[in-house]
CSV table of C-alpha atoms (C1' of nucleotides) in Angstrom, one decimal:
chain,number,residue,atom,x,y,z
A,1,MET,CA,0.0,0.0,0.0
A,2,THR,CA,1.3,3.3,-0.9
A,3,SER,CA,1.7,5.9,1.9
A,4,TYR,CA,-0.9,8.3,3.0
A,5,GLY,CA,1.7,11.0,3.2
A,6,GLN,CA,0.7,12.1,6.6
A,7,PHE,CA,2.2,12.5,10.1
A,8,CYS,CA,-1.2,11.7,11.7
A,9,PRO,CA,-0.9,8.4,13.6
A,10,VAL,CA,-4.3,7.3,12.4
A,11,ALA,CA,-2.9,7.4,8.9
A,12,GLN,CA,0.3,5.8,9.8
A,13,ALA,CA,-1.6,3.0,11.6
A,14,LEU,CA,-3.7,2.5,8.5
A,15,GLU,CA,-0.6,2.2,6.3
A,16,ILE,CA,0.3,-0.9,8.3
A,17,VAL,CA,-3.1,-2.4,9.1
A,18,GLY,CA,-5.5,-0.9,6.7
A,19,GLU,CA,-5.1,-3.2,3.7
A,20,ARG,CA,-7.8,-5.5,2.7
A,21,TRP,CA,-7.9,-8.7,4.9
A,22,THR,CA,-5.2,-7.5,7.3
A,23,LEU,CA,-7.4,-6.9,10.4
A,24,LEU,CA,-9.2,-10.1,9.7
A,25,VAL,CA,-5.9,-12.0,9.9
A,26,VAL,CA,-5.2,-10.1,13.1
A,27,ARG,CA,-8.6,-11.1,14.4
A,28,GLU,CA,-7.8,-14.8,13.7
A,29,LEU,CA,-4.6,-14.6,15.6
A,30,LEU,CA,-6.4,-12.8,18.5
A,31,CYS,CA,-9.0,-15.7,18.6
A,32,GLY,CA,-6.1,-18.1,18.9
A,33,ASN,CA,-5.7,-19.6,15.5
A,34,TYR,CA,-2.0,-19.9,15.1
A,35,ARG,CA,-1.4,-22.2,12.1
A,36,PHE,CA,-1.5,-21.2,8.5
A,37,ASN,CA,-4.3,-23.4,7.6
A,38,GLN,CA,-6.4,-22.5,10.7
A,39,ILE,CA,-6.2,-18.9,9.7
A,40,LEU,CA,-7.1,-19.7,6.2
A,41,ASN,CA,-10.1,-21.4,7.6
A,42,GLY,CA,-11.2,-18.2,9.2
A,43,VAL,CA,-10.8,-16.2,6.0
A,44,PRO,CA,-12.0,-18.7,3.4
A,45,LEU,CA,-12.3,-16.2,0.6
A,46,MET,CA,-8.6,-15.2,0.9
A,47,SER,CA,-6.2,-17.0,-1.3
A,48,ARG,CA,-3.2,-18.9,0.1
A,49,SER,CA,-0.6,-16.7,-1.6
A,50,LEU,CA,-2.3,-13.5,-0.3
A,51,LEU,CA,-2.4,-14.7,3.3
A,52,ALA,CA,1.2,-15.6,3.0
A,53,ALA,CA,1.9,-12.1,1.8
A,54,ARG,CA,-0.1,-10.5,4.6
A,55,LEU,CA,1.7,-12.6,7.2
A,56,ARG,CA,4.9,-11.6,5.8
A,57,THR,CA,3.9,-8.0,5.9
A,58,LEU,CA,2.8,-8.2,9.5
A,59,GLU,CA,6.0,-9.9,10.3
A,60,ASP,CA,8.1,-7.3,8.7
A,61,ALA,CA,6.1,-4.6,10.5
A,62,GLY,CA,6.8,-6.4,13.9
A,63,LEU,CA,3.1,-7.2,14.6
A,64,VAL,CA,3.6,-11.0,14.2
A,65,VAL,CA,6.5,-13.6,14.9
A,66,HIS,CA,6.8,-16.7,12.9
A,67,HIS,CA,8.0,-19.5,15.2
A,68,PRO,CA,10.2,-22.3,13.9
A,69,THR,CA,7.3,-24.6,14.8
A,70,GLY,CA,5.4,-23.0,12.1
A,71,GLU,CA,3.1,-21.1,14.3
A,72,TYR,CA,2.3,-17.5,14.0
A,73,ALA,CA,1.9,-15.4,17.0
A,74,LEU,CA,1.1,-11.7,17.7
A,75,THR,CA,3.8,-9.6,19.4
A,76,PRO,CA,2.8,-7.0,22.1
A,77,SER,CA,2.3,-4.4,19.3
A,78,GLY,CA,0.0,-6.8,17.4
A,79,ARG,CA,-2.0,-7.7,20.6
A,80,GLU,CA,-2.6,-4.0,21.1
A,81,LEU,CA,-4.7,-3.9,18.1
A,82,GLU,CA,-7.4,-5.9,20.1
A,83,PRO,CA,-9.2,-2.7,21.0
A,84,VAL,CA,-9.4,-1.7,17.4
A,85,VAL,CA,-10.7,-5.1,16.2
A,86,LYS,CA,-13.2,-5.1,19.2
A,87,GLY,CA,-14.3,-1.6,18.3
A,88,LEU,CA,-15.0,-2.6,14.7
A,89,GLY,CA,-16.9,-5.6,15.9
A,90,ILE,CA,-19.0,-3.6,18.2
A,91,TRP,CA,-19.7,-1.0,15.4
A,92,GLY,CA,-20.4,-3.8,12.9
A,93,THR,CA,-22.9,-5.5,15.3
A,94,ARG,CA,-24.7,-2.3,15.8
A,95,TRP,CA,-24.7,-0.7,12.3
A,96,ALA,CA,-23.6,-3.1,9.6
A,97,ARG,CA,-25.7,-5.0,7.2
A,98,LYS,CA,-29.2,-5.3,8.4
A,99,ASP,CA,-30.0,-7.7,5.5
A,100,ASN,CA,-28.7,-11.2,6.1
A,101,ARG,CA,-27.0,-12.4,3.1
A,102,PRO,CA,-27.2,-16.2,2.8
A,103,GLU,CA,-23.9,-16.3,1.0
A,104,ASP,CA,-22.3,-15.1,4.2
A,105,ASN,CA,-23.5,-18.0,6.2
A,106,ASP,CA,-20.5,-20.1,5.8
A,107,PRO,CA,-21.4,-23.2,7.7
A,108,VAL,CA,-17.9,-24.4,8.3
A,109,LEU,CA,-16.9,-21.0,9.8
A,110,LEU,CA,-20.0,-21.2,12.0
A,111,MET,CA,-19.3,-24.7,13.3
A,112,TRP,CA,-15.7,-23.9,13.8
A,113,ASP,CA,-16.6,-20.9,16.0
A,114,LEU,CA,-19.2,-22.9,17.8
A,115,HIS,CA,-17.0,-25.9,18.7
A,116,ARG,CA,-14.3,-23.7,20.0
A,117,ASN,CA,-16.6,-21.9,22.3
A,118,LEU,CA,-18.3,-24.4,24.5
A,119,HIS,CA,-18.5,-24.1,28.3
A,120,VAL,CA,-16.3,-27.1,28.7
A,121,ASP,CA,-17.1,-27.5,32.5
A,122,ARG,CA,-20.7,-27.9,31.7
A,123,LEU,CA,-20.2,-30.7,29.1
A,124,PRO,CA,-21.5,-34.1,30.0
A,125,ALA,CA,-18.8,-36.4,31.5
A,126,LYS,CA,-19.6,-39.3,29.1
A,127,GLU,CA,-18.5,-39.3,25.6
A,128,THR,CA,-21.2,-37.5,23.6
A,129,VAL,CA,-21.7,-37.0,19.8
A,130,VAL,CA,-23.9,-34.1,18.7
A,131,ALA,CA,-25.0,-34.4,15.1
A,132,PHE,CA,-26.0,-31.1,13.3
A,133,TRP,CA,-28.0,-31.0,10.1
A,134,LEU,CA,-28.3,-27.6,8.6
A,135,ARG,CA,-31.1,-27.8,6.1
A,136,ASP,CA,-30.5,-24.6,4.3
A,137,VAL,CA,-27.0,-25.7,3.2
A,138,GLU,CA,-26.1,-27.7,0.2
A,139,ALA,CA,-26.0,-31.3,1.0
A,140,LYS,CA,-22.2,-31.7,0.9
A,141,ARG,CA,-21.6,-29.2,3.6
A,142,SER,CA,-24.8,-29.5,5.6
A,143,ARG,CA,-23.8,-32.2,8.2
A,144,TYR,CA,-21.3,-31.9,11.2
A,145,TRP,CA,-20.6,-33.7,14.3
A,146,LEU,CA,-19.3,-32.5,17.6
A,147,ARG,CA,-17.6,-35.2,19.4
A,148,ILE,CA,-17.3,-34.4,23.1
A,149,GLN,CA,-14.7,-36.3,25.1
A,150,LYS,CA,-14.2,-34.0,28.0
A,151,PRO,CA,-12.2,-31.8,28.0
A,152,GLU,CA,-11.7,-32.3,24.3
A,153,VAL,CA,-14.3,-31.3,21.6
A,154,GLU,CA,-13.6,-32.3,18.0
A,155,LEU,CA,-15.4,-31.1,15.1
A,156,CYS,CA,-16.0,-33.7,12.3
A,157,LEU,CA,-17.2,-33.2,8.8
A,158,THR,CA,-18.0,-36.8,8.3
A,159,ASN,CA,-19.5,-39.5,10.6
A,160,GLN,CA,-16.5,-41.8,11.2
A,161,GLY,CA,-18.7,-44.5,12.4
A,162,PHE,CA,-19.7,-43.1,15.9
A,163,GLU,CA,-23.1,-43.2,17.5
A,164,GLU,CA,-25.1,-39.9,17.6
A,165,THR,CA,-26.2,-39.1,21.0
A,166,LEU,CA,-28.0,-35.8,20.2
A,167,LYS,CA,-29.5,-34.8,16.8
A,168,ILE,CA,-30.0,-31.2,16.0
A,169,GLU,CA,-31.9,-30.1,13.0
A,170,THR,CA,-31.8,-26.4,12.1
A,171,THR,CA,-30.6,-24.0,9.5
A,172,ALA,CA,-27.3,-22.1,9.4
A,173,GLN,CA,-29.3,-19.0,9.5
A,174,ALA,CA,-31.1,-19.9,12.7
A,175,LEU,CA,-27.9,-21.0,14.3
A,176,ILE,CA,-26.0,-17.8,13.3
A,177,ASP,CA,-28.9,-15.7,14.6
A,178,VAL,CA,-28.5,-17.3,17.9
A,179,TRP,CA,-24.8,-17.5,17.9
A,180,MET,CA,-24.6,-13.7,17.1
A,181,GLY,CA,-27.2,-12.8,19.8
A,182,HIS,CA,-29.8,-11.7,17.3
A,183,LYS,CA,-32.3,-14.1,18.6
A,184,PRO,CA,-32.5,-15.9,22.0
A,185,LEU,CA,-31.9,-19.6,22.0
A,186,ASN,CA,-35.0,-20.3,23.9
A,187,GLN,CA,-37.2,-18.7,21.3
A,188,ALA,CA,-35.5,-20.6,18.5
A,189,LEU,CA,-36.1,-23.9,20.4
A,190,LYS,CA,-39.7,-23.0,21.1
A,191,SER,CA,-40.4,-22.1,17.4
A,192,LYS,CA,-38.5,-25.3,16.3
A,193,ALA,CA,-36.2,-23.2,14.2
A,194,ILE,CA,-33.7,-25.3,16.2
A,195,ALA,CA,-34.9,-28.8,17.0
A,196,ILE,CA,-33.2,-31.2,19.3
A,197,GLU,CA,-33.8,-34.9,19.6
A,198,GLY,CA,-32.2,-37.3,22.1
A,199,PRO,CA,-32.2,-38.3,25.8
A,200,PRO,CA,-34.3,-35.7,27.7
A,201,GLY,CA,-31.6,-34.9,30.1
A,202,LEU,CA,-29.1,-33.9,27.5
A,203,VAL,CA,-31.8,-32.1,25.4
A,204,ARG,CA,-32.6,-30.0,28.5
A,205,ASP,CA,-28.8,-29.3,29.2
A,206,PHE,CA,-27.6,-28.6,25.7
A,207,PRO,CA,-28.5,-24.8,25.7
A,208,LYS,CA,-26.2,-24.5,28.8
A,209,TRP,CA,-23.1,-25.9,26.8
A,210,LEU,CA,-23.2,-23.0,24.2
A,211,LYS,CA,-21.3,-19.9,24.6
A,212,LEU,CA,-22.4,-17.0,22.4
A,213,ASN,CA,-20.2,-14.9,20.1
A,214,VAL,CA,-18.0,-12.2,21.9
A,215,PHE,CA,-20.2,-9.5,20.2
A,216,ALA,CA,-23.6,-11.2,21.2
A,217,PRO,CA,-24.1,-9.0,24.2
A,218,VAL,CA,-23.5,-5.7,22.5
A,219,PRO,CA,-26.5,-3.5,22.8
A,220,ARG,CA,-28.3,-2.8,19.5
A,221,PRO,CA,-29.1,0.8,18.8
A,222,ASP,CA,-32.6,2.0,19.7
A,223,VAL,CA,-34.8,2.1,16.9
A,224,ALA,CA,-36.4,5.4,17.9
B,1,MET,CA,-15.1,-3.7,-2.3
B,2,THR,CA,-16.2,-7.1,-2.8
B,3,SER,CA,-17.6,-9.0,0.2
B,4,TYR,CA,-15.6,-10.9,2.9
B,5,GLY,CA,-18.3,-13.6,2.8
B,6,GLN,CA,-18.6,-13.6,6.6
B,7,PHE,CA,-21.2,-13.1,9.2
B,8,CYS,CA,-18.6,-11.8,11.6
B,9,PRO,CA,-19.4,-8.3,12.5
B,10,VAL,CA,-15.7,-7.2,12.2
B,11,ALA,CA,-15.7,-8.3,8.6
B,12,GLN,CA,-19.0,-6.7,8.0
B,13,ALA,CA,-17.8,-3.4,9.5
B,14,LEU,CA,-14.6,-3.5,7.3
B,15,GLU,CA,-16.8,-4.1,4.2
B,16,ILE,CA,-18.1,-0.6,4.9
B,17,VAL,CA,-15.2,1.3,6.4
B,18,GLY,CA,-12.3,-0.8,5.4
B,19,GLU,CA,-11.5,0.6,2.0
B,20,ARG,CA,-8.5,2.8,1.5
B,21,TRP,CA,-9.0,6.4,2.7
B,22,THR,CA,-12.4,5.9,4.1
B,23,LEU,CA,-11.5,6.1,7.9
B,24,LEU,CA,-9.4,9.1,7.2
B,25,VAL,CA,-12.4,10.9,5.6
B,26,VAL,CA,-14.3,9.9,8.8
B,27,ARG,CA,-11.5,11.2,10.9
B,28,GLU,CA,-11.8,14.6,9.0
B,29,LEU,CA,-15.5,14.6,9.8
B,30,LEU,CA,-14.9,13.9,13.4
B,31,CYS,CA,-12.4,16.7,13.6
B,32,GLY,CA,-15.1,19.1,12.3
B,33,ASN,CA,-14.1,19.5,8.7
B,34,TYR,CA,-17.5,19.5,7.0
B,35,ARG,CA,-16.9,21.0,3.6
B,36,PHE,CA,-15.6,19.1,0.5
B,37,ASN,CA,-12.5,21.1,0.0
B,38,GLN,CA,-11.7,21.1,3.8
B,39,ILE,CA,-11.9,17.4,3.9
B,40,LEU,CA,-9.6,17.2,0.8
B,41,ASN,CA,-7.2,19.5,2.6
B,42,GLY,CA,-7.0,16.8,5.3
B,43,VAL,CA,-6.2,14.1,2.8
B,44,PRO,CA,-4.1,16.0,0.3
B,45,LEU,CA,-2.9,12.9,-1.6
B,46,MET,CA,-6.5,11.8,-2.3
B,47,SER,CA,-7.9,12.7,-5.6
B,48,ARG,CA,-11.2,14.9,-5.8
B,49,SER,CA,-12.9,12.1,-7.7
B,50,LEU,CA,-12.0,9.5,-5.1
B,51,LEU,CA,-13.1,11.7,-2.3
B,52,ALA,CA,-16.4,12.2,-4.0
B,53,ALA,CA,-16.8,8.5,-4.5
B,54,ARG,CA,-16.1,7.7,-0.8
B,55,LEU,CA,-18.4,10.3,0.5
B,56,ARG,CA,-21.0,8.9,-1.7
B,57,THR,CA,-20.5,5.3,-0.4
B,58,LEU,CA,-20.6,6.6,3.2
B,59,GLU,CA,-23.8,8.4,2.4
B,60,ASP,CA,-25.3,5.3,0.9
B,61,ALA,CA,-24.2,3.2,3.9
B,62,GLY,CA,-25.9,5.8,6.3
B,63,LEU,CA,-22.9,7.1,8.0
B,64,VAL,CA,-22.9,10.5,6.5
B,65,VAL,CA,-25.5,13.0,5.4
B,66,HIS,CA,-25.1,15.6,2.7
B,67,HIS,CA,-26.9,18.8,3.7
B,68,PRO,CA,-28.3,21.0,1.1
B,69,THR,CA,-25.9,23.7,2.3
B,70,GLY,CA,-23.2,21.5,0.9
B,71,GLU,CA,-21.9,20.3,4.3
B,72,TYR,CA,-21.2,16.8,5.1
B,73,ALA,CA,-22.0,15.4,8.5
B,74,LEU,CA,-21.7,12.3,10.4
B,75,THR,CA,-24.9,10.4,11.5
B,76,PRO,CA,-25.1,8.7,14.8
B,77,SER,CA,-23.7,5.6,13.2
B,78,GLY,CA,-20.8,7.5,11.7
B,79,ARG,CA,-20.1,9.2,15.1
B,80,GLU,CA,-19.8,5.9,16.6
B,81,LEU,CA,-16.7,5.2,14.6
B,82,GLU,CA,-14.9,7.4,16.9
B,83,PRO,CA,-13.6,4.7,19.2
B,84,VAL,CA,-12.2,2.9,16.1
B,85,VAL,CA,-10.4,5.9,14.8
B,86,LYS,CA,-9.1,6.9,18.2
B,87,GLY,CA,-8.0,3.3,18.7
B,88,LEU,CA,-6.0,3.4,15.5
B,89,GLY,CA,-4.5,6.7,16.6
B,90,ILE,CA,-3.4,5.4,19.8
B,91,TRP,CA,-1.9,2.3,18.2
B,92,GLY,CA,-0.2,4.4,15.6
B,93,THR,CA,1.3,6.7,18.1
B,94,ARG,CA,2.8,3.8,20.0
B,95,TRP,CA,3.8,1.4,17.2
B,96,ALA,CA,3.8,2.9,13.8
B,97,ARG,CA,6.8,4.2,11.9
B,98,LYS,CA,9.6,5.0,14.2
B,99,ASP,CA,11.4,6.7,11.2
B,100,ASN,CA,10.2,10.2,10.4
B,101,ARG,CA,9.7,10.5,6.7
B,102,PRO,CA,10.2,14.1,5.5
B,103,GLU,CA,7.6,13.6,2.7
B,104,ASP,CA,5.0,13.1,5.5
B,105,ASN,CA,5.7,16.5,7.0
B,106,ASP,CA,3.0,18.3,4.9
B,107,PRO,CA,3.3,21.9,6.3
B,108,VAL,CA,-0.1,22.9,5.2
B,109,LEU,CA,-1.7,20.1,7.1
B,110,LEU,CA,0.3,20.9,10.1
B,111,MET,CA,-0.4,24.6,10.1
B,112,TRP,CA,-4.0,23.9,9.5
B,113,ASP,CA,-4.1,21.5,12.5
B,114,LEU,CA,-2.3,23.9,14.6
B,115,HIS,CA,-4.5,27.0,13.9
B,116,ARG,CA,-7.6,25.0,14.7
B,117,ASN,CA,-6.2,24.0,18.1
B,118,LEU,CA,-5.3,27.1,19.9
B,119,HIS,CA,-6.5,27.9,23.5
B,120,VAL,CA,-8.7,30.7,22.4
B,121,ASP,CA,-9.3,32.0,25.8
B,122,ARG,CA,-5.6,32.4,26.4
B,123,LEU,CA,-5.0,34.3,23.3
B,124,PRO,CA,-4.0,38.1,23.4
B,125,ALA,CA,-6.9,40.5,23.3
B,126,LYS,CA,-5.3,42.7,20.8
B,127,GLU,CA,-5.0,41.7,17.2
B,128,THR,CA,-1.9,39.7,16.8
B,129,VAL,CA,-0.1,38.2,13.7
B,130,VAL,CA,2.3,35.3,14.2
B,131,ALA,CA,4.6,34.7,11.2
B,132,PHE,CA,5.9,31.1,10.8
B,133,TRP,CA,8.9,30.4,8.7
B,134,LEU,CA,9.7,26.6,8.2
B,135,ARG,CA,13.2,26.4,7.0
B,136,ASP,CA,13.1,22.8,5.9
B,137,VAL,CA,10.2,23.3,3.4
B,138,GLU,CA,10.6,24.4,-0.2
B,139,ALA,CA,10.3,28.2,-0.3
B,140,LYS,CA,6.8,28.4,-1.9
B,141,ARG,CA,5.2,26.6,1.1
B,142,SER,CA,7.4,27.6,3.9
B,143,ARG,CA,5.6,30.7,5.2
B,144,TYR,CA,2.4,31.0,7.1
B,145,TRP,CA,0.6,33.6,9.1
B,146,LEU,CA,-1.8,33.2,12.1
B,147,ARG,CA,-4.0,36.2,12.3
B,148,ILE,CA,-5.5,36.3,15.7
B,149,GLN,CA,-8.5,38.4,16.2
B,150,LYS,CA,-10.0,37.0,19.2
B,151,PRO,CA,-12.0,34.7,19.1
B,152,GLU,CA,-11.1,34.2,15.4
B,153,VAL,CA,-8.0,32.7,14.3
B,154,GLU,CA,-7.3,32.8,10.5
B,155,LEU,CA,-4.5,30.9,8.7
B,156,CYS,CA,-3.0,32.9,5.8
B,157,LEU,CA,-0.7,31.5,3.2
B,158,THR,CA,0.5,34.9,2.1
B,159,ASN,CA,1.0,38.2,3.9
B,160,GLN,CA,-1.8,40.4,2.9
B,161,GLY,CA,0.0,43.5,4.1
B,162,PHE,CA,-0.4,43.1,7.8
B,163,GLU,CA,2.3,43.7,10.4
B,164,GLU,CA,4.0,40.7,12.0
B,165,THR,CA,3.8,40.8,15.7
B,166,LEU,CA,5.6,37.5,16.4
B,167,LYS,CA,8.1,35.8,14.2
B,168,ILE,CA,8.8,32.1,14.7
B,169,GLU,CA,11.7,30.5,12.9
B,170,THR,CA,11.6,26.7,12.9
B,171,THR,CA,11.3,23.5,10.8
B,172,ALA,CA,8.2,21.4,10.0
B,173,GLN,CA,10.0,18.6,11.6
B,174,ALA,CA,10.5,20.3,14.9
B,175,LEU,CA,7.0,21.7,15.0
B,176,ILE,CA,5.5,18.3,14.3
B,177,ASP,CA,7.7,16.7,17.0
B,178,VAL,CA,6.2,19.2,19.4
B,179,TRP,CA,2.7,19.0,18.0
B,180,MET,CA,2.6,15.2,18.2
B,181,GLY,CA,4.1,15.2,21.7
B,182,HIS,CA,7.3,13.5,20.7
B,183,LYS,CA,9.3,16.3,22.3
B,184,PRO,CA,8.4,18.9,24.8
B,185,LEU,CA,8.0,22.4,23.7
B,186,ASN,CA,10.3,23.8,26.3
B,187,GLN,CA,13.1,21.7,25.1
B,188,ALA,CA,12.5,22.8,21.5
B,189,LEU,CA,12.6,26.4,22.5
B,190,LYS,CA,15.8,25.9,24.6
B,191,SER,CA,17.6,24.3,21.8
B,192,LYS,CA,16.5,27.0,19.4
B,193,ALA,CA,14.8,24.2,17.3
B,194,ILE,CA,11.9,26.7,17.6
B,195,ALA,CA,12.9,30.4,17.8
B,196,ILE,CA,10.6,33.1,18.6
B,197,GLU,CA,11.2,36.7,18.2
B,198,GLY,CA,9.0,39.6,19.4
B,199,PRO,CA,7.7,41.6,22.4
B,200,PRO,CA,9.0,39.6,25.5
B,201,GLY,CA,5.5,39.3,27.0
B,202,LEU,CA,4.1,37.6,23.9
B,203,VAL,CA,7.1,35.4,23.5
B,204,ARG,CA,6.8,34.3,27.1
B,205,ASP,CA,3.0,33.5,26.6
B,206,PHE,CA,3.1,31.9,23.2
B,207,PRO,CA,3.6,28.3,24.6
B,208,LYS,CA,0.5,28.6,26.5
B,209,TRP,CA,-1.5,29.2,23.4
B,210,LEU,CA,-0.7,25.9,21.7
B,211,LYS,CA,-2.8,22.8,22.2
B,212,LEU,CA,-1.1,19.6,21.3
B,213,ASN,CA,-2.5,16.9,19.0
B,214,VAL,CA,-5.2,14.6,20.6
B,215,PHE,CA,-2.7,11.8,20.6
B,216,ALA,CA,0.2,13.6,22.1
B,217,PRO,CA,-0.6,12.4,25.7
B,218,VAL,CA,-0.6,8.8,24.6
B,219,PRO,CA,2.0,6.8,26.6
B,220,ARG,CA,4.7,5.4,24.5
B,221,PRO,CA,5.7,1.8,25.0
B,222,ASP,CA,8.4,1.1,27.4
B,223,VAL,CA,11.6,0.2,25.6
B,224,ALA,CA,12.5,-2.6,27.9
C,1,DC,C1',-16.3,26.4,-4.8
C,2,DG,C1',-17.9,21.6,-5.3
C,3,DG,C1',-18.1,18.5,-7.8
C,4,DT,C1',-18.6,14.9,-12.7
C,5,DA,C1',-17.0,12.6,-16.7
C,6,DT,C1',-13.7,10.0,-19.3
C,7,DC,C1',-9.7,7.7,-20.3
C,8,DC,C1',-6.2,4.8,-19.3
C,9,DC,C1',-2.5,2.6,-16.7
C,10,DC,C1',-0.8,-0.1,-13.1
C,11,DC,C1',-0.7,-3.5,-9.6
C,12,DG,C1',-3.4,-6.2,-6.4
C,13,DC,C1',-4.9,-10.3,-6.5
C,14,DG,C1',-6.9,-14.9,-8.1
C,15,DA,C1',-5.6,-19.2,-10.4
C,16,DT,C1',-2.8,-22.6,-11.1
C,17,DA,C1',1.1,-25.3,-10.7
C,18,DC,C1',5.1,-26.7,-8.2
C,19,DT,C1',8.3,-27.7,-3.8
C,20,DG,C1',10.4,-29.2,0.6
D,1,DC,C1',1.0,-29.5,5.6
D,2,DA,C1',2.9,-24.9,4.6
D,3,DG,C1',4.0,-22.6,1.7
D,4,DT,C1',6.5,-20.2,-3.2
D,5,DA,C1',6.6,-18.9,-8.2
D,6,DT,C1',4.7,-17.4,-12.3
D,7,DC,C1',1.2,-15.5,-15.2
D,8,DG,C1',-2.6,-12.8,-16.5
D,9,DC,C1',-6.8,-10.0,-15.7
D,10,DG,C1',-9.9,-6.5,-13.8
D,11,DG,C1',-10.8,-2.7,-11.7
D,12,DG,C1',-9.3,0.7,-8.4
D,13,DG,C1',-7.9,5.0,-8.7
D,14,DG,C1',-4.9,8.9,-10.8
D,15,DA,C1',-4.8,12.6,-14.4
D,16,DT,C1',-7.1,15.7,-16.8
D,17,DA,C1',-10.8,18.2,-18.6
D,18,DC,C1',-15.2,19.8,-18.1
D,19,DC,C1',-19.6,21.9,-15.6
D,20,DG,C1',-23.2,24.5,-12.7
DNA sequence: CGGTATCCCCCGCGATACTG
DNA sequence: CAGTATCGCGGGGGATACCG
């Protein structure tokens, strides 16, 4: 990116982090995705070569270090971008895109987020497999399994022969609405937008396992 | 800008404000520059057509309204970007570009900032003209006059025949260092990096007239 | 002053293939 | 798995001229 030609620190910051994708890569690192392909998972529309270029730029600018193990990590400087990323998330939650675009409902992203944000301490002690069926997604990418072996939670894209303890039938849209805090889970369950089937005890407890997205509690603007 | 294809609010925010220049335009509006050419002044490397396009985009996205008077203004949504812009400024102050680039020292930008940030209540009651000579700037753009007629302060790029009360000889670099809080004004005066000439009373008071940049007080990272 | 309209160039980026 | 190398295109944006 060519310079903004300004001594203003806002401009100088944007020269480093203002390029397309860059702050989303930082977001991934802030969320704890340290490996190249993990990061790529979080920005599925980004090309491999571009991600490599961005990581290199961030490294050169001193926001990221690349460990010999292959892991990337934020430096103190990089970590201090958290307020900026958070600020953007809060603003986005309040003001961005009122219209849901189905093409933004990437189910892999959703399930990946979800499986990394469970209340581990509330999970059942016995091995449990939760099967998800997202009806509004093309068949190939519509089925997911959470394999809970406390404290591990594994996300599977195929059933590798295990028995399904809980079955959840819903849509990516409904799940995202809950995950993003747009709609309460209770309501989605009541309206059958999210339907759970299985042993009554587990069905009752399931809602307590879920954490919501970091931005779910952000107050929406008053529609005055 | 083509979509990021994500339901993450950070990504959705960046779809709106992540394009090159956009947040700098918002910064100008946050600073109180409401007219097209004023904004352009704050982003001198931006082309007129591009600024027009960006303002249009911001208007369409509901962050900006364009009044019949010709003035642009932020909506509540636009104003809520202040934490993001401020966050970038803080980060930039702490971590961006340790090397000063002379080409970033736009003297017009500097003088414009300066003249809009004086402690009006501390200014002399009598009409006063402060002449600036920036020795490190090409002759054509090296001279400026602040015409103080309380509570008005006017920035002039030519001497329209008025008498100079105070004469300040310095460099854009030195003045920026003070303005940005990199160096204390006292020190710059002592070392003659900034030299003031005129009636002793006014020379003594001048330092009290200046406000520093909003980011000047930001603590710099410890160099451990 | 406050923009639009048009043309055209460059480079950011995607696609694809290859490597250790 | 974690990238690099190369090629080719599309469109973002600069330059310039024009307008109300």
